[in-house]
Short mmCIF file of C-alpha atoms in Angstrom, two decimals:
data_model
loop_
_atom_site.label_atom_id
_atom_site.label_comp_id
_atom_site.label_asym_id
_atom_site.label_seq_id
_atom_site.Cartn_x
_atom_site.Cartn_y
_atom_site.Cartn_z
CA UNK A 30 -0.46 -27.09 90.76
CA UNK A 31 0.77 -23.59 91.10
CA UNK A 32 -1.35 -20.83 89.64
CA UNK A 33 -0.16 -18.76 86.69
CA UNK A 34 1.36 -15.50 87.70
CA UNK A 35 0.07 -12.13 86.81
CA UNK A 36 2.97 -10.15 88.27
CA UNK A 37 5.92 -9.04 86.17
CA UNK A 38 9.56 -8.70 87.16
CA UNK A 39 10.02 -5.21 88.56
CA UNK A 40 12.09 -3.63 85.86
CA UNK A 41 11.03 -1.83 82.72
CA UNK A 42 11.93 -2.90 79.21
CA UNK A 43 13.87 0.28 78.72
CA UNK A 44 16.20 -0.42 81.62
CA UNK A 45 16.56 -4.10 80.81
CA UNK A 46 17.16 -3.99 77.07
CA UNK A 47 17.24 -1.59 74.16
CA UNK A 48 15.28 -2.94 71.20
CA UNK A 49 13.86 -1.06 68.20
CA UNK A 50 10.10 -1.22 67.74
CA UNK A 51 9.54 -1.71 64.05
CA UNK A 52 7.02 -3.37 61.80
CA UNK A 53 8.33 -6.55 60.21
CA UNK A 54 9.48 -5.89 56.65
CA UNK A 55 9.42 -8.48 53.83
CA UNK A 56 12.26 -10.94 54.07
CA UNK A 57 12.89 -14.46 52.83
CA UNK A 58 12.24 -17.21 55.37
CA UNK A 59 15.41 -17.43 57.40
CA UNK A 60 16.80 -18.68 60.64
CA UNK A 61 18.34 -15.81 62.51
CA UNK A 62 21.18 -16.88 64.76
CA UNK A 63 21.16 -15.95 68.41
CA UNK A 64 24.61 -15.50 69.87
CA UNK A 65 25.33 -18.09 72.56
CA UNK A 66 25.82 -16.79 76.06
CA UNK A 67 26.36 -18.65 79.27
CA UNK A 68 25.69 -18.09 82.92
CA UNK A 69 25.24 -19.97 86.14
CA UNK A 70 21.47 -20.15 86.31
CA UNK A 71 18.95 -22.61 87.67
CA UNK A 72 17.87 -25.47 85.45
CA UNK A 73 14.65 -25.21 83.45
CA UNK A 74 11.54 -26.87 84.92
CA UNK A 75 12.12 -30.63 85.02
CA UNK A 76 10.25 -32.89 82.64
CA UNK A 77 10.93 -36.24 81.03
CA UNK A 78 10.01 -38.57 78.19
CA UNK A 79 9.91 -42.37 78.41
CA UNK A 80 10.16 -44.15 75.03
CA UNK A 81 8.93 -47.76 74.97
CA UNK A 82 9.05 -49.96 71.82
CA UNK A 83 5.84 -51.62 70.65
CA UNK A 84 5.97 -55.37 69.94
CA UNK A 85 3.84 -57.70 67.77
CA UNK A 86 0.64 -58.77 69.55
CA UNK A 87 -2.30 -60.98 68.74
CA UNK A 88 -5.22 -59.06 67.31
CA UNK A 89 -6.72 -57.01 70.12
CA UNK A 90 -9.94 -56.01 68.35
CA UNK A 91 -12.65 -56.38 71.03
CA UNK A 92 -15.38 -58.95 70.48
CA UNK A 93 -18.86 -58.93 71.96
CA UNK A 94 -17.45 -60.81 74.93
CA UNK A 95 -14.79 -58.17 75.45
CA UNK A 96 -12.04 -60.77 74.90
CA UNK A 97 -9.25 -60.36 72.35
CA UNK A 98 -9.18 -62.57 69.26
CA UNK A 99 -6.35 -64.41 67.56
CA UNK A 100 -5.01 -63.05 64.29
CA UNK A 101 -3.48 -65.01 61.44
CA UNK A 102 -1.19 -62.01 60.94
CA UNK A 103 0.32 -60.94 64.27
CA UNK A 104 2.41 -58.28 62.50
CA UNK A 105 -0.85 -56.40 61.85
CA UNK A 106 -1.13 -55.53 65.54
CA UNK A 107 1.57 -54.09 67.76
CA UNK A 108 1.38 -52.82 71.25
CA UNK A 109 2.42 -52.94 74.84
CA UNK A 110 0.80 -55.05 77.52
CA UNK A 111 -0.10 -53.46 80.83
CA UNK A 112 3.02 -52.26 82.56
CA UNK A 113 4.23 -49.89 85.23
CA UNK A 114 5.96 -46.67 84.25
CA UNK A 115 7.45 -43.57 85.77
CA UNK A 116 4.86 -40.84 86.21
CA UNK A 117 3.58 -39.21 83.02
CA UNK A 118 0.58 -37.15 81.88
CA UNK A 119 0.58 -37.26 78.07
CA UNK A 120 0.83 -40.18 75.63
CA UNK A 121 1.68 -40.39 71.92
CA UNK A 122 2.97 -42.95 69.45
CA UNK A 123 5.82 -42.24 67.02
CA UNK A 124 7.60 -44.13 64.22
CA UNK A 125 10.74 -43.79 62.13
CA UNK A 126 9.64 -42.25 58.80
CA UNK A 127 7.75 -38.97 58.90
CA UNK A 128 6.54 -39.53 55.32
CA UNK A 129 4.87 -42.85 56.21
CA UNK A 130 1.21 -42.76 57.22
CA UNK A 131 -0.16 -45.02 59.93
CA UNK A 132 -3.22 -46.62 58.37
CA UNK A 133 -5.06 -48.06 61.31
CA UNK A 134 -6.02 -47.31 64.89
CA UNK A 135 -4.01 -46.43 67.99
CA UNK A 136 -5.56 -46.86 71.41
CA UNK A 137 -4.20 -46.50 74.93
CA UNK A 138 -5.40 -46.98 78.45
CA UNK A 139 -3.65 -45.70 81.53
CA UNK A 140 -3.63 -46.14 85.29
CA UNK A 141 -4.02 -43.15 87.58
CA UNK A 142 -0.93 -42.64 89.74
CA UNK A 143 -0.96 -44.49 93.04
CA UNK A 144 -4.18 -46.37 92.31
CA UNK A 145 -5.35 -49.61 90.69
CA UNK A 146 -7.85 -47.73 88.48
CA UNK A 147 -7.39 -48.18 84.75
CA UNK A 148 -9.11 -45.93 82.24
CA UNK A 149 -11.12 -47.23 79.32
CA UNK A 150 -9.48 -47.46 75.90
CA UNK A 151 -8.92 -44.03 74.34
CA UNK A 152 -8.13 -43.40 70.67
CA UNK A 153 -5.28 -41.23 69.39
CA UNK A 154 -5.59 -39.20 66.21
CA UNK A 155 -3.32 -41.04 63.74
CA UNK A 156 -3.37 -38.66 60.77
CA UNK A 157 -1.05 -36.06 62.20
CA UNK A 158 1.22 -35.33 59.22
CA UNK A 159 -0.90 -32.28 58.46
CA UNK A 160 0.57 -30.64 61.59
CA UNK A 161 4.17 -30.30 60.49
CA UNK A 162 6.84 -28.18 58.86
CA UNK A 163 6.51 -27.77 55.10
CA UNK A 164 8.19 -30.25 52.78
CA UNK A 165 11.64 -29.05 51.72
CA UNK A 166 12.01 -26.68 54.67
CA UNK A 167 15.15 -26.92 56.83
CA UNK A 168 13.03 -28.08 59.76
CA UNK A 169 11.42 -30.90 57.79
CA UNK A 170 14.71 -31.93 56.20
CA UNK A 171 16.69 -31.84 59.46
CA UNK A 172 16.87 -35.63 59.70
CA UNK A 173 15.32 -35.62 63.17
CA UNK A 174 11.63 -35.53 62.21
CA UNK A 175 9.58 -38.67 62.87
CA UNK A 176 6.06 -39.77 62.15
CA UNK A 177 3.69 -39.29 65.06
CA UNK A 178 0.11 -39.47 66.25
CA UNK A 179 -1.48 -36.50 67.94
CA UNK A 180 -0.68 -36.63 71.67
CA UNK A 181 -3.35 -37.35 74.27
CA UNK A 182 -3.53 -35.77 77.73
CA UNK A 183 -4.33 -38.51 80.27
CA UNK A 184 -3.48 -36.80 83.56
CA UNK A 185 -1.15 -38.03 86.29
CA UNK A 186 -0.51 -41.71 85.47
CA UNK A 187 1.99 -44.48 86.25
CA UNK A 188 0.75 -47.40 84.13
CA UNK A 189 0.08 -47.84 80.41
CA UNK A 190 -1.23 -50.32 77.84
CA UNK A 191 -1.13 -49.72 74.08
CA UNK A 192 -2.55 -51.40 70.98
CA UNK A 193 -1.91 -50.37 67.39
CA UNK A 194 -4.01 -52.20 64.84
CA UNK A 195 -3.54 -52.05 61.09
CA UNK A 196 -6.41 -51.12 58.81
CA UNK A 197 -8.53 -54.17 57.86
CA UNK A 198 -6.71 -56.38 60.36
CA UNK A 199 -8.93 -59.05 61.88
CA UNK A 200 -9.08 -62.68 62.90
CA UNK A 201 -9.43 -63.89 59.30
CA UNK A 202 -7.15 -61.42 57.59
CA UNK A 203 -3.72 -62.23 56.26
CA UNK A 204 -0.67 -60.14 55.42
CA UNK A 205 -2.00 -59.37 51.94
CA UNK A 206 -5.20 -57.91 53.34
CA UNK A 207 -3.75 -55.42 55.80
CA UNK A 208 -1.90 -52.15 55.46
CA UNK A 209 1.65 -52.51 56.85
CA UNK A 210 2.34 -50.69 60.07
CA UNK A 211 5.21 -48.17 60.07
CA UNK A 212 8.62 -49.33 61.28
CA UNK A 213 10.00 -48.24 64.63
CA UNK A 214 6.70 -47.85 66.50
CA UNK A 215 7.11 -46.74 70.09
CA UNK A 216 4.95 -45.11 72.72
CA UNK A 217 6.07 -41.82 74.26
CA UNK A 218 5.11 -41.11 77.87
CA UNK A 219 5.61 -37.43 78.66
CA UNK A 220 5.96 -35.89 82.10
CA UNK A 221 5.50 -32.10 81.87
CA UNK A 222 7.41 -31.36 85.07
CA UNK A 223 6.39 -28.79 87.64
CA UNK A 224 4.79 -25.43 87.03
CA UNK A 225 7.20 -22.46 87.04
CA UNK A 226 8.09 -20.78 90.32
CA UNK A 227 6.44 -17.52 91.30
CA UNK A 228 8.44 -14.49 90.10
CA UNK A 229 10.13 -12.22 92.61
CA UNK A 230 8.08 -9.42 94.10
CA UNK A 231 8.78 -5.96 92.79
CA UNK A 232 11.67 -4.25 94.51
CA UNK A 233 13.50 -7.50 95.27
CA UNK A 234 16.66 -7.09 93.22
CA UNK A 235 18.75 -9.96 91.92
CA UNK A 236 21.36 -10.29 89.22
CA UNK A 237 22.54 -12.97 86.85
CA UNK A 238 26.14 -12.63 85.73
CA UNK A 239 26.35 -12.61 81.93
CA UNK A 240 28.33 -11.01 79.13
CA UNK A 241 27.52 -7.34 78.67
CA UNK A 242 24.92 -7.96 75.98
CA UNK A 243 22.18 -10.40 75.15
CA UNK A 244 21.47 -10.89 71.48
CA UNK A 245 17.90 -10.22 70.45
CA UNK A 246 16.30 -10.53 67.03
CA UNK A 247 14.59 -7.93 64.89
CA UNK A 248 12.99 -9.52 61.82
CA UNK A 249 12.81 -6.14 60.08
CA UNK A 250 16.57 -6.11 59.86
CA UNK A 251 16.84 -9.82 59.16
CA UNK A 252 19.91 -10.07 61.36
CA UNK A 253 20.72 -10.42 65.02
CA UNK A 254 20.81 -7.13 66.86
CA UNK A 255 22.64 -6.78 70.17
CA UNK A 256 20.51 -5.53 73.04
CA UNK A 257 22.64 -4.03 75.74
CA UNK A 258 21.89 -4.80 79.36
CA UNK A 259 21.41 -1.87 81.69
CA UNK A 260 24.35 -2.87 83.87
CA UNK A 261 27.53 -4.27 82.31
CA UNK A 262 27.90 -7.89 83.26
CA UNK A 263 24.40 -8.30 84.71
CA UNK A 264 20.77 -8.69 83.79
CA UNK A 265 18.82 -6.80 86.50
CA UNK A 266 15.77 -8.48 88.01
CA UNK A 267 16.22 -11.58 85.85
CA UNK A 268 17.17 -14.13 88.49
CA UNK A 269 16.20 -17.66 87.56
CA UNK A 270 16.59 -17.19 83.79
CA UNK A 271 18.84 -19.48 81.81
CA UNK A 272 20.40 -17.76 78.84
CA UNK A 273 18.14 -19.62 76.42
CA UNK A 274 15.19 -18.28 78.42
CA UNK A 275 16.67 -14.77 78.35
CA UNK A 276 16.98 -14.97 74.56
CA UNK A 277 13.38 -16.13 74.24
CA UNK A 278 12.17 -13.31 76.49
CA UNK A 279 14.36 -10.61 74.89
CA UNK A 280 12.44 -10.70 71.59
CA UNK A 281 9.38 -9.50 73.52
CA UNK A 282 11.27 -6.85 75.48
CA UNK A 283 9.37 -3.99 73.81
CA UNK A 284 6.18 -5.45 75.32
CA UNK A 285 7.15 -6.69 78.78
CA UNK A 286 10.12 -6.79 81.16
CA UNK A 287 12.79 -9.40 80.62
CA UNK A 288 11.67 -12.61 82.29
CA UNK A 289 8.02 -11.53 82.65
CA UNK A 290 5.43 -14.27 83.07
CA UNK A 291 2.90 -12.42 80.97
CA UNK A 292 2.42 -9.63 78.47
CA UNK A 293 -0.31 -7.40 79.86
CA UNK A 294 -3.43 -6.33 78.01
CA UNK A 295 -3.67 -2.89 76.38
CA UNK A 296 -6.64 -0.82 75.32
CA UNK A 297 -7.38 -0.35 71.63
CA UNK A 298 -6.01 3.20 71.74
CA UNK A 299 -2.79 2.04 73.39
CA UNK A 300 -2.42 -0.84 70.92
CA UNK A 301 -2.92 1.46 67.94
CA UNK A 302 -0.40 3.92 69.35
CA UNK A 303 2.24 1.18 69.47
CA UNK A 304 1.45 -0.14 65.99
CA UNK A 305 3.56 1.00 63.04
CA UNK A 306 1.34 1.78 60.03
CA UNK A 307 1.73 3.61 56.75
CA UNK A 308 1.34 7.40 56.61
CA UNK A 309 -2.33 8.39 56.55
CA UNK A 310 -3.54 4.82 57.05
CA UNK A 311 -6.08 4.01 59.72
CA UNK A 312 -4.67 1.49 62.18
CA UNK A 313 -7.28 -1.28 62.39
CA UNK A 314 -5.63 -2.92 65.38
CA UNK A 315 -7.65 -4.58 68.10
CA UNK A 316 -6.77 -4.20 71.78
CA UNK A 317 -3.83 -6.36 72.78
CA UNK A 318 -5.03 -9.28 74.93
CA UNK A 319 -3.17 -10.62 77.93
CA UNK A 320 -0.68 -13.27 76.77
CA UNK A 321 1.07 -15.77 79.04
CA UNK A 322 4.70 -15.91 77.93
CA UNK A 323 6.82 -19.01 77.48
CA UNK A 324 8.37 -18.13 80.82
CA UNK A 325 4.88 -17.99 82.32
CA UNK A 326 3.87 -21.49 81.22
CA UNK A 327 7.27 -22.93 82.04
CA UNK A 328 8.80 -23.73 78.64
CA UNK A 329 12.11 -25.56 78.96
CA UNK A 330 14.12 -23.39 76.57
CA UNK A 331 16.97 -25.92 76.45
CA UNK A 332 14.76 -28.24 74.37
CA UNK A 333 14.20 -26.02 71.34
CA UNK A 334 16.60 -25.07 68.58
CA UNK A 335 18.49 -21.96 69.64
CA UNK A 336 17.72 -19.96 66.48
CA UNK A 337 14.50 -18.21 65.51
CA UNK A 338 12.88 -18.59 62.07
CA UNK A 339 10.76 -15.91 60.37
CA UNK A 340 8.75 -15.37 57.21
CA UNK A 341 7.89 -12.10 55.46
CA UNK A 342 4.51 -11.27 56.97
CA UNK A 343 1.35 -12.72 58.50
CA UNK A 344 -1.46 -12.95 55.97
CA UNK A 345 -3.71 -15.49 57.68
CA UNK A 346 -4.42 -17.32 60.92
CA UNK A 347 -5.13 -21.05 60.89
CA UNK A 348 -7.21 -22.33 63.80
CA UNK A 349 -6.51 -25.79 65.20
CA UNK A 350 -7.53 -28.02 68.05
CA UNK A 351 -4.71 -29.84 69.81
CA UNK A 352 -6.67 -33.16 69.74
CA UNK A 353 -5.30 -33.86 73.23
CA UNK A 354 -8.77 -34.33 74.73
CA UNK A 355 -10.82 -32.12 77.03
CA UNK A 356 -10.01 -33.76 80.37
CA UNK A 357 -7.89 -30.97 81.78
CA UNK A 358 -8.55 -28.07 84.12
CA UNK A 359 -7.48 -24.55 83.30
CA UNK A 360 -4.92 -24.76 86.09
CA UNK A 361 -3.43 -27.73 84.22
CA UNK A 362 -3.26 -25.92 80.86
CA UNK A 363 0.41 -24.89 81.29
CA UNK A 364 1.25 -28.56 81.97
CA UNK A 365 -0.66 -29.62 78.85
CA UNK A 366 1.27 -27.03 76.85
CA UNK A 367 4.65 -28.13 78.26
CA UNK A 368 3.76 -31.72 77.38
CA UNK A 369 2.82 -30.86 73.79
CA UNK A 370 6.03 -28.81 73.47
CA UNK A 371 8.17 -31.70 74.71
CA UNK A 372 6.33 -34.14 72.45
CA UNK A 373 6.81 -31.92 69.39
CA UNK A 374 10.53 -31.46 70.03
CA UNK A 375 11.80 -34.61 71.77
CA UNK A 376 9.43 -37.17 70.25
CA UNK A 377 8.44 -35.75 66.83
CA UNK A 378 11.81 -34.08 66.21
CA UNK A 379 10.58 -30.54 65.48
CA UNK A 380 12.66 -27.46 66.23
CA UNK A 381 10.10 -26.05 68.71
CA UNK A 382 6.42 -26.34 69.50
CA UNK A 383 4.53 -26.15 66.21
CA UNK A 384 1.87 -23.57 67.09
CA UNK A 385 2.45 -19.82 67.31
CA UNK A 386 -0.18 -19.45 70.03
CA UNK A 387 -2.39 -21.64 72.19
CA UNK A 388 -5.74 -20.96 73.87
CA UNK A 389 -7.19 -22.94 76.77
CA UNK A 390 -10.84 -23.65 77.62
CA UNK A 391 -10.97 -20.62 79.95
CA UNK A 392 -9.82 -18.24 77.22
CA UNK A 393 -6.23 -17.77 78.43
CA UNK A 394 -3.82 -17.06 75.56
CA UNK A 395 -0.28 -18.48 75.52
CA UNK A 396 2.81 -17.62 73.51
CA UNK A 397 3.81 -20.63 71.40
CA UNK A 398 6.86 -20.96 69.15
CA UNK A 399 9.68 -18.68 70.25
CA UNK A 400 10.67 -15.60 68.28
CA UNK A 401 8.39 -12.78 69.44
CA UNK A 402 4.62 -12.48 69.65
CA UNK A 403 4.46 -9.43 67.34
CA UNK A 404 6.70 -10.98 64.70
CA UNK A 405 6.11 -13.25 61.70
CA UNK A 406 7.49 -16.40 63.32
CA UNK A 407 7.58 -19.46 61.05
CA UNK A 408 5.59 -22.25 62.67
CA UNK A 409 4.88 -25.93 61.93
CA UNK A 410 1.10 -26.18 62.16
CA UNK A 411 -0.51 -26.32 58.70
CA UNK A 412 1.46 -28.45 56.24
CA UNK A 413 1.84 -26.48 53.01
CA UNK A 414 0.78 -23.14 54.49
CA UNK A 415 3.18 -22.34 57.32
CA UNK A 416 4.79 -19.51 55.36
CA UNK A 417 3.24 -16.08 56.01
CA UNK A 418 0.65 -17.45 58.43
CA UNK A 419 0.23 -18.14 62.12
CA UNK A 420 -1.26 -21.13 63.89
CA UNK A 421 -3.53 -20.92 66.94
CA UNK A 422 -4.33 -24.17 68.74
CA UNK A 423 -7.25 -24.44 71.13
CA UNK A 424 -6.31 -27.02 73.76
CA UNK A 425 -8.89 -29.77 73.47
CA UNK A 426 -10.80 -31.93 70.98
CA UNK A 427 -13.87 -30.47 69.31
CA UNK A 428 -15.09 -33.11 66.89
CA UNK A 429 -18.15 -33.92 68.99
CA UNK A 430 -18.01 -31.29 71.76
CA UNK A 431 -18.56 -27.56 71.41
CA UNK A 432 -15.63 -25.29 72.23
CA UNK A 433 -16.18 -23.06 75.27
CA UNK A 434 -17.35 -19.54 74.42
CA UNK A 435 -14.31 -18.17 76.25
CA UNK A 436 -11.99 -19.94 73.81
CA UNK A 437 -13.82 -18.56 70.76
CA UNK A 438 -13.69 -15.08 72.27
CA UNK A 439 -9.94 -15.48 72.86
CA UNK A 440 -9.45 -16.39 69.18
CA UNK A 441 -11.28 -13.19 68.22
CA UNK A 442 -9.19 -11.04 70.58
CA UNK A 443 -5.87 -12.55 69.52
CA UNK A 444 -6.55 -12.31 65.79
CA UNK A 445 -7.94 -8.76 66.04
CA UNK A 446 -4.64 -7.66 67.55
CA UNK A 447 -2.05 -9.79 65.76
CA UNK A 448 -3.61 -9.66 62.29
CA UNK A 449 -4.14 -5.93 62.80
CA UNK A 450 -0.40 -5.44 63.24
CA UNK A 451 -0.02 -6.71 59.67
CA UNK A 452 -2.99 -4.82 58.19
CA UNK A 453 -5.27 -7.85 57.78
CA UNK A 454 -9.06 -7.78 57.84
CA UNK A 455 -10.35 -10.77 59.85
CA UNK A 456 -13.45 -10.96 57.60
CA UNK A 457 -11.42 -10.78 54.41
CA UNK A 458 -9.90 -13.25 51.97
CA UNK A 459 -6.26 -13.87 51.15
CA UNK A 460 -4.36 -15.83 48.51
CA UNK A 461 -1.62 -18.14 49.75
CA UNK A 462 0.76 -20.26 47.68
CA UNK A 463 0.79 -23.89 48.79
CA UNK A 464 4.03 -25.57 49.73
CA UNK A 465 2.31 -28.90 49.06
CA UNK A 466 -0.50 -30.33 51.15
CA UNK A 467 -3.13 -33.06 51.03
CA UNK A 468 -5.55 -30.54 49.51
CA UNK A 469 -3.43 -28.24 47.34
CA UNK A 470 -0.46 -29.32 45.25
CA UNK A 471 2.83 -27.46 45.60
CA UNK A 472 2.71 -24.06 43.91
CA UNK A 473 -1.09 -23.93 43.76
CA UNK A 474 -2.75 -20.65 44.73
CA UNK A 475 -5.39 -21.04 47.40
CA UNK A 476 -7.92 -18.31 48.15
CA UNK A 477 -8.72 -18.67 51.83
CA UNK A 478 -10.35 -16.76 54.66
CA UNK A 479 -7.93 -14.59 56.63
CA UNK A 480 -9.13 -16.60 59.63
CA UNK A 481 -9.27 -20.17 58.37
CA UNK A 482 -9.63 -23.59 59.92
CA UNK A 483 -6.84 -26.09 59.46
CA UNK A 484 -9.14 -28.15 57.21
CA UNK A 485 -9.29 -25.23 54.74
CA UNK A 486 -5.64 -25.78 53.87
CA UNK A 487 -5.39 -29.55 54.34
CA UNK A 488 -7.78 -32.51 54.09
CA UNK A 489 -8.14 -33.02 57.84
CA UNK A 490 -10.76 -33.08 60.59
CA UNK A 491 -8.85 -30.37 62.47
CA UNK A 492 -9.97 -28.13 64.17
CA UNK A 493 -12.96 -30.37 64.77
CA UNK A 494 -16.31 -29.62 63.15
CA UNK A 495 -17.73 -28.03 66.31
CA UNK A 496 -14.91 -25.47 66.53
CA UNK A 497 -14.86 -24.98 62.76
CA UNK A 498 -18.51 -23.92 62.84
CA UNK A 499 -17.65 -21.17 65.35
CA UNK A 500 -15.09 -19.47 63.10
CA UNK A 501 -17.70 -17.23 61.47
CA UNK A 502 -18.49 -15.83 64.92
CA UNK A 503 -14.78 -15.36 65.60
CA UNK A 504 -14.28 -13.47 62.32
CA UNK A 505 -17.15 -11.09 63.02
CA UNK A 506 -16.04 -10.43 66.60
CA UNK A 507 -12.43 -9.97 65.55
CA UNK A 508 -13.35 -7.38 62.91
CA UNK A 509 -15.50 -5.47 65.41
CA UNK A 510 -12.59 -5.37 67.84
CA UNK A 511 -10.49 -3.84 65.06
CA UNK A 512 -13.17 -1.17 64.55
CA UNK A 513 -14.25 -2.38 61.12
#
């Protein structure tokens, strides 16, 4: 596993691109087109998804003896018997209709690659509709969205067994007693591919032949704005970038060089100097934390939709846990993120990864959905409240385990900076209009904390009770970082 890179490509933003630095102005949610460009560039990091249909099984509910039992209703249980597979590291189950709930349990066990060791049965979070694009949005109505469980990180594996059991199914139950399972059930086995290559050392020039401009996006204008390359026909120091990757990087070009693996940290004074605030207003902006870019964690930019979607502002931050489990190292976090991204797009049918940012157990912060880390990018993280909010997912499951202190600190740092760019007080309240959720009907006004847990906007366990209880600490720390 290659380590994340702290070095940037040796060229300044000014020489790579010309982009205006402006505060996002109110605008209706829109998808801003990015002009297609083409170039001979290396392929994105390899990854893959294996999709295997689940078949009717006898009831696999374990008895005291550990043996399966027979069911009078085999349709109540579907699954996959032990089988070999190509290498994978993340597992999820999907079905045809995104509006259909899976009422029951989903469990998997996997075999570590190159061994005969099988894990114990592990449960997947089945109620995952609360992490999705809002009803009626172009993303939700695209025709590609499918129902899905939360994904589970299982590490390097080459064997799988799956059982999906309907609610109330048992040896004496019949069809009338059990909730029907969704149609089209299949297990998704995701290989995240390799970590990104190390960037070139400073002073090692390279060029990628392109048209004379790359199109970048400025939400304040609401339209695509051309950003001219320093040299006609070339992007200096951007070797290894596909054009989709160049587009994704260009929207952050006022923060880091094109193709940079990270956006470096700034002091509070430097962050406030960059912020655009009203005349006479005090800029309550926390110091910008270090952020690993999509390039840095190895996002395959060919997977996502090639347009960026924005809302008017950022009024609130919703905190999530990814529910992918805690069995990963910090060196594996980019692989976990690539797997979630692939699962969201290729398996669940979303336009991009749902979260705006991610945080790992060591407190590293990652850029999520493409469109620019300072901008009001429309995500798919809190059903009913994606508009004018951002979603931050802590990688892990925190229903029964406490989140690491480093992760809570990272939430405070990220919100102090990003919410500060939009004039929000992390300890304050905000009123959001629901787009329709399991907790608030469409059009209802919800008064929420500026830093809220996912469960505040939707009837869900997310972000896990242990993480949820830490949000008060995060709010206080975030406000202090802003100087409040």
